[in-house]
Amino acid sequence: MGMSRAMTGDGGRSRAMTGDGAHPDRTSPDVARHRLSSPVCWLAALSALSATSMLRAQETQLSESAQRGKVVYDKWCMECHGETGAGDGAAAAFMLPRPRDFTRASYQIRTTASGELPTDADMRQIIDNGMPGTAMPAWGTKLGEGERNDLVAYLKSFSTFFEADAPTPIEMGRQPGRSAEGLAEGRATFEKLECFKCHGDAGSGNGPSGPTLRDDWDFPIRAADLTQSWTFNGGSTVGDIYRRLRTGLDGTPMPSFSDVIDAQVITDEQLWRVAQYVRSLSPEEPPRPRDVVRARLVTGPLPDGPADSAWDGVEQYYIPLVGQIIQKPRWFAPIVEAVWVQAVHDGSTLALRVTWHDRSSSPDPEWDEWLAAMAAAATDVDGPLDAVQGPDRLTIQFPGRLSGDVERPYFLGGDRQRPVYLWRWSSAPDALDEGAGAGFGRFTPRGEGGQVTHQARYDEGRWQLQLTRPLSSSDSTRAPSFAPGILVPIAFFAADGSNGESEARGAISAWYGLYLDVPTPPRVFVLPVVAMVLTAGFGVFVVWRAQRRESGRSTSEES
């Protein structure tokens, strides 16, 4: 999504500052009179009055439904989309993609042809279900049906384009049956249409065009990661994906392929096959976070690296991350949205494998253009981004001391009263620091005596990092010991260097738990066998007694 720029060249600060850098309230009376008498000021004042007059005139012309919708919009939508619907609300500067500019009547999610208006049902779908991957939430459970219908009526009042005849949805063909051959054809058509240029060979959103992608308002925009269907705009079913292929996403580089069908370059069935292939790149069900990561006890050797096939049979745990917006410099546009964690131990050593999606292995010169675009788009967020790419980063955090206390340390680096134990990895150079944190940005490396080893691997738009450490700490004053059967709090921080992220700007998780399986005691295996023997013996005894009684009764009757 995009919007027209509401920020000035300095990131919007000129709205609150005078030309000499002073606050308007501190400007001298002479300077103030001079500015008020300038033609520019008078034009600005007239423009403001004109906009206010237009809003009032618009309100008097609204239908009853739209008037009710305006009440809903002003309460729930205006902060992002702005008073006039231009996508320039107070929160807009902190969002990428930007909120929708309703005055342009350019909508991504539609059942109508590329460049056409959406239907009322299309608009309701977005209001009801939100836009995954953006800041637009789902309102289906928050607002009543009448409120959502009224909101549609009000949104349409922002553009005169809606005064034309109602748009007509395009006709969709029938989905063919799914098969291995069909998926192979979908993959071949995916390549024929050159979808990999944006989405990458494996669909991870890391195609060669990725660093250059912009929306129609010149903001940087990411190609969808096709391996994470739960983040798709407009839905994740095969039918949803097919509609996006047919209609395109107006305002973005994603085109419509209807004209390719009309030109007989491909058939409608082949486009359905592409939709089926794209859906096959993601799991059937979206991942669900769980509170506890289980480290399975293994009897054989631990995996010897992140690419070891031994990890294939180890359960993955999905841990979502969100932008670090707690302490400055905050970050509202993180690239890494989740990590997948796997864990095993052999009774003496713990091995973790953490996997996360990242479109670049930073620093990467091909992504310099992307960083420059991000720096221009995010200038209002607590100062400028670094002009040079940094490394990719992953930090894993534990309490500095493990005890029965249910209170966790401060999840953002701990503090002096409750320090944290940290593993900090960076990609350039490929290195791991083990140490202690006593607050945000306060890290003390352990130096000599560190026990954590690591191996990192980057392939097809994702990092895999294996970390290994003995369960027992060689110095309990500097690092906790891990014991089977004890829940160990664990948290994560990730940063993408090519996105301008750093030790402070990145994505963070809440506290989760790491549980190391305990060895199974022998009685777990012995007791069921004993119970079975006793049960069988009791059954034999009951049958024997019953047979004796029956035999005695028969003898008595004969006599």
PDB file of N, CA, C and O in Angstrom, residues 48-64 66-67 70 83-84 154 157-158 160 163:
ATOM      1  N   ALA A  48      -5.831  26.177   3.623  1.00  0.00           N
ATOM      2  CA  ALA A  48      -6.403  25.513   4.793  1.00  0.00           C
ATOM      3  C   ALA A  48      -7.893  25.806   4.905  1.00  0.00           C
ATOM      4  O   ALA A  48      -8.702  24.917   5.193  1.00  0.00           O
ATOM      5  N   LEU A  49      -8.261  27.088   4.679  1.00  0.00           N
ATOM      6  CA  LEU A  49      -9.676  27.435   4.723  1.00  0.00           C
ATOM      7  C   LEU A  49     -10.457  26.716   3.634  1.00  0.00           C
ATOM      8  O   LEU A  49     -11.582  26.262   3.850  1.00  0.00           O
ATOM      9  N   SER A  50      -9.843  26.617   2.448  1.00  0.00           N
ATOM     10  CA  SER A  50     -10.502  25.934   1.341  1.00  0.00           C
ATOM     11  C   SER A  50     -10.734  24.470   1.669  1.00  0.00           C
ATOM     12  O   SER A  50     -11.810  23.923   1.411  1.00  0.00           O
ATOM     13  N   ALA A  51      -9.703  23.809   2.253  1.00  0.00           N
ATOM     14  CA  ALA A  51      -9.851  22.406   2.610  1.00  0.00           C
ATOM     15  C   ALA A  51     -10.937  22.216   3.653  1.00  0.00           C
ATOM     16  O   ALA A  51     -11.744  21.286   3.587  1.00  0.00           O
ATOM     17  N   THR A  52     -10.975  23.146   4.638  1.00  0.00           N
ATOM     18  CA  THR A  52     -12.006  23.063   5.672  1.00  0.00           C
ATOM     19  C   THR A  52     -13.389  23.248   5.069  1.00  0.00           C
ATOM     20  O   THR A  52     -14.337  22.532   5.412  1.00  0.00           O
ATOM     21  N   SER A  53     -13.512  24.208   4.149  1.00  0.00           N
ATOM     22  CA  SER A  53     -14.801  24.448   3.506  1.00  0.00           C
ATOM     23  C   SER A  53     -15.246  23.243   2.698  1.00  0.00           C
ATOM     24  O   SER A  53     -16.419  22.875   2.698  1.00  0.00           O
ATOM     25  N   MET A  54     -14.274  22.614   1.997  1.00  0.00           N
ATOM     26  CA  MET A  54     -14.613  21.437   1.203  1.00  0.00           C
ATOM     27  C   MET A  54     -15.092  20.302   2.089  1.00  0.00           C
ATOM     28  O   MET A  54     -16.049  19.597   1.750  1.00  0.00           O
ATOM     29  N   LEU A  55     -14.443  20.136   3.250  1.00  0.00           N
ATOM     30  CA  LEU A  55     -14.867  19.088   4.166  1.00  0.00           C
ATOM     31  C   LEU A  55     -16.284  19.333   4.657  1.00  0.00           C
ATOM     32  O   LEU A  55     -17.107  18.417   4.727  1.00  0.00           O
ATOM     33  N   ARG A  56     -16.577  20.618   5.001  1.00  0.00           N
ATOM     34  CA  ARG A  56     -17.917  20.922   5.496  1.00  0.00           C
ATOM     35  C   ARG A  56     -18.954  20.727   4.403  1.00  0.00           C
ATOM     36  O   ARG A  56     -20.051  20.220   4.641  1.00  0.00           O
ATOM     37  N   ALA A  57     -18.606  21.113   3.171  1.00  0.00           N
ATOM     38  CA  ALA A  57     -19.539  20.920   2.060  1.00  0.00           C
ATOM     39  C   ALA A  57     -19.760  19.435   1.805  1.00  0.00           C
ATOM     40  O   ALA A  57     -20.870  18.991   1.510  1.00  0.00           O
ATOM     41  N   GLN A  58     -18.668  18.683   1.919  1.00  0.00           N
ATOM     42  CA  GLN A  58     -18.782  17.239   1.710  1.00  0.00           C
ATOM     43  C   GLN A  58     -19.715  16.620   2.734  1.00  0.00           C
ATOM     44  O   GLN A  58     -20.562  15.784   2.407  1.00  0.00           O
ATOM     45  N   GLU A  59     -19.595  17.054   4.007  1.00  0.00           N
ATOM     46  CA  GLU A  59     -20.408  16.477   5.067  1.00  0.00           C
ATOM     47  C   GLU A  59     -21.885  16.729   4.832  1.00  0.00           C
ATOM     48  O   GLU A  59     -22.733  15.898   5.152  1.00  0.00           O
ATOM     49  N   THR A  60     -22.230  17.904   4.283  1.00  0.00           N
ATOM     50  CA  THR A  60     -23.641  18.223   4.054  1.00  0.00           C
ATOM     51  C   THR A  60     -24.226  17.403   2.915  1.00  0.00           C
ATOM     52  O   THR A  60     -25.445  17.263   2.825  1.00  0.00           O
ATOM     53  N   GLN A  61     -23.357  16.863   2.023  1.00  0.00           N
ATOM     54  CA  GLN A  61     -23.830  16.098   0.875  1.00  0.00           C
ATOM     55  C   GLN A  61     -23.821  14.593   1.127  1.00  0.00           C
ATOM     56  O   GLN A  61     -24.230  13.828   0.262  1.00  0.00           O
ATOM     57  N   LEU A  62     -23.367  14.161   2.264  1.00  0.00           N
ATOM     58  CA  LEU A  62     -23.258  12.741   2.535  1.00  0.00           C
ATOM     59  C   LEU A  62     -24.630  12.109   2.732  1.00  0.00           C
ATOM     60  O   LEU A  62     -25.550  12.729   3.282  1.00  0.00           O
ATOM     61  N   SER A  63     -24.745  10.867   2.298  1.00  0.00           N
ATOM     62  CA  SER A  63     -25.952  10.106   2.591  1.00  0.00           C
ATOM     63  C   SER A  63     -25.998   9.800   4.085  1.00  0.00           C
ATOM     64  O   SER A  63     -24.999   9.961   4.805  1.00  0.00           O
ATOM     65  N   GLU A  64     -27.143   9.346   4.547  1.00  0.00           N
ATOM     66  CA  GLU A  64     -27.264   9.017   5.967  1.00  0.00           C
ATOM     67  C   GLU A  64     -26.279   7.917   6.344  1.00  0.00           C
ATOM     68  O   GLU A  64     -25.667   7.955   7.418  1.00  0.00           O
ATOM     69  N   ALA A  66     -23.388   7.255   4.881  1.00  0.00           N
ATOM     70  CA  ALA A  66     -22.031   7.804   4.902  1.00  0.00           C
ATOM     71  C   ALA A  66     -21.806   8.681   6.122  1.00  0.00           C
ATOM     72  O   ALA A  66     -20.702   8.715   6.672  1.00  0.00           O
ATOM     73  N   GLN A  67     -22.817   9.405   6.547  1.00  0.00           N
ATOM     74  CA  GLN A  67     -22.684  10.235   7.752  1.00  0.00           C
ATOM     75  C   GLN A  67     -22.421   9.365   8.973  1.00  0.00           C
ATOM     76  O   GLN A  67     -21.597   9.708   9.824  1.00  0.00           O
ATOM     77  N   LYS A  70     -18.899   8.191   8.764  1.00  0.00           N
ATOM     78  CA  LYS A  70     -17.910   9.211   9.145  1.00  0.00           C
ATOM     79  C   LYS A  70     -17.623   9.153  10.644  1.00  0.00           C
ATOM     80  O   LYS A  70     -16.469   9.320  11.072  1.00  0.00           O
ATOM     81  N   GLU A  83      -7.647  12.989   8.078  1.00  0.00           N
ATOM     82  CA  GLU A  83      -8.981  13.590   8.116  1.00  0.00           C
ATOM     83  C   GLU A  83      -9.624  13.608   6.740  1.00  0.00           C
ATOM     84  O   GLU A  83     -10.827  13.403   6.597  1.00  0.00           O
ATOM     85  N   THR A  84      -8.831  13.865   5.702  1.00  0.00           N
ATOM     86  CA  THR A  84      -9.373  13.941   4.351  1.00  0.00           C
ATOM     87  C   THR A  84      -9.255  12.625   3.591  1.00  0.00           C
ATOM     88  O   THR A  84      -9.560  12.559   2.410  1.00  0.00           O
ATOM     89  N   TYR A 154     -18.859   5.775   3.460  1.00  0.00           N
ATOM     90  CA  TYR A 154     -18.085   6.993   3.715  1.00  0.00           C
ATOM     91  C   TYR A 154     -16.758   6.988   2.962  1.00  0.00           C
ATOM     92  O   TYR A 154     -16.335   8.015   2.427  1.00  0.00           O
ATOM     93  N   SER A 157     -16.989   8.290  -0.434  1.00  0.00           N
ATOM     94  CA  SER A 157     -17.221   9.737  -0.578  1.00  0.00           C
ATOM     95  C   SER A 157     -15.925  10.519  -0.755  1.00  0.00           C
ATOM     96  O   SER A 157     -15.965  11.693  -1.138  1.00  0.00           O
ATOM     97  N   PHE A 158     -14.778   9.877  -0.523  1.00  0.00           N
ATOM     98  CA  PHE A 158     -13.503  10.582  -0.667  1.00  0.00           C
ATOM     99  C   PHE A 158     -13.102  10.775  -2.127  1.00  0.00           C
ATOM    100  O   PHE A 158     -12.185  11.545  -2.415  1.00  0.00           O
ATOM    101  N   THR A 160     -14.566  11.168  -6.287  1.00  0.00           N
ATOM    102  CA  THR A 160     -15.687  11.316  -7.219  1.00  0.00           C
ATOM    103  C   THR A 160     -15.748  10.174  -8.223  1.00  0.00           C
ATOM    104  O   THR A 160     -16.754  10.024  -8.919  1.00  0.00           O
ATOM    105  N   GLU A 163     -18.772   7.997  -8.217  1.00  0.00           N
ATOM    106  CA  GLU A 163     -20.052   8.487  -8.709  1.00  0.00           C
ATOM    107  C   GLU A 163     -20.435   7.816 -10.026  1.00  0.00           C
ATOM    108  O   GLU A 163     -21.578   7.902 -10.474  1.00  0.00           O
TER     109      GLU A 163
END
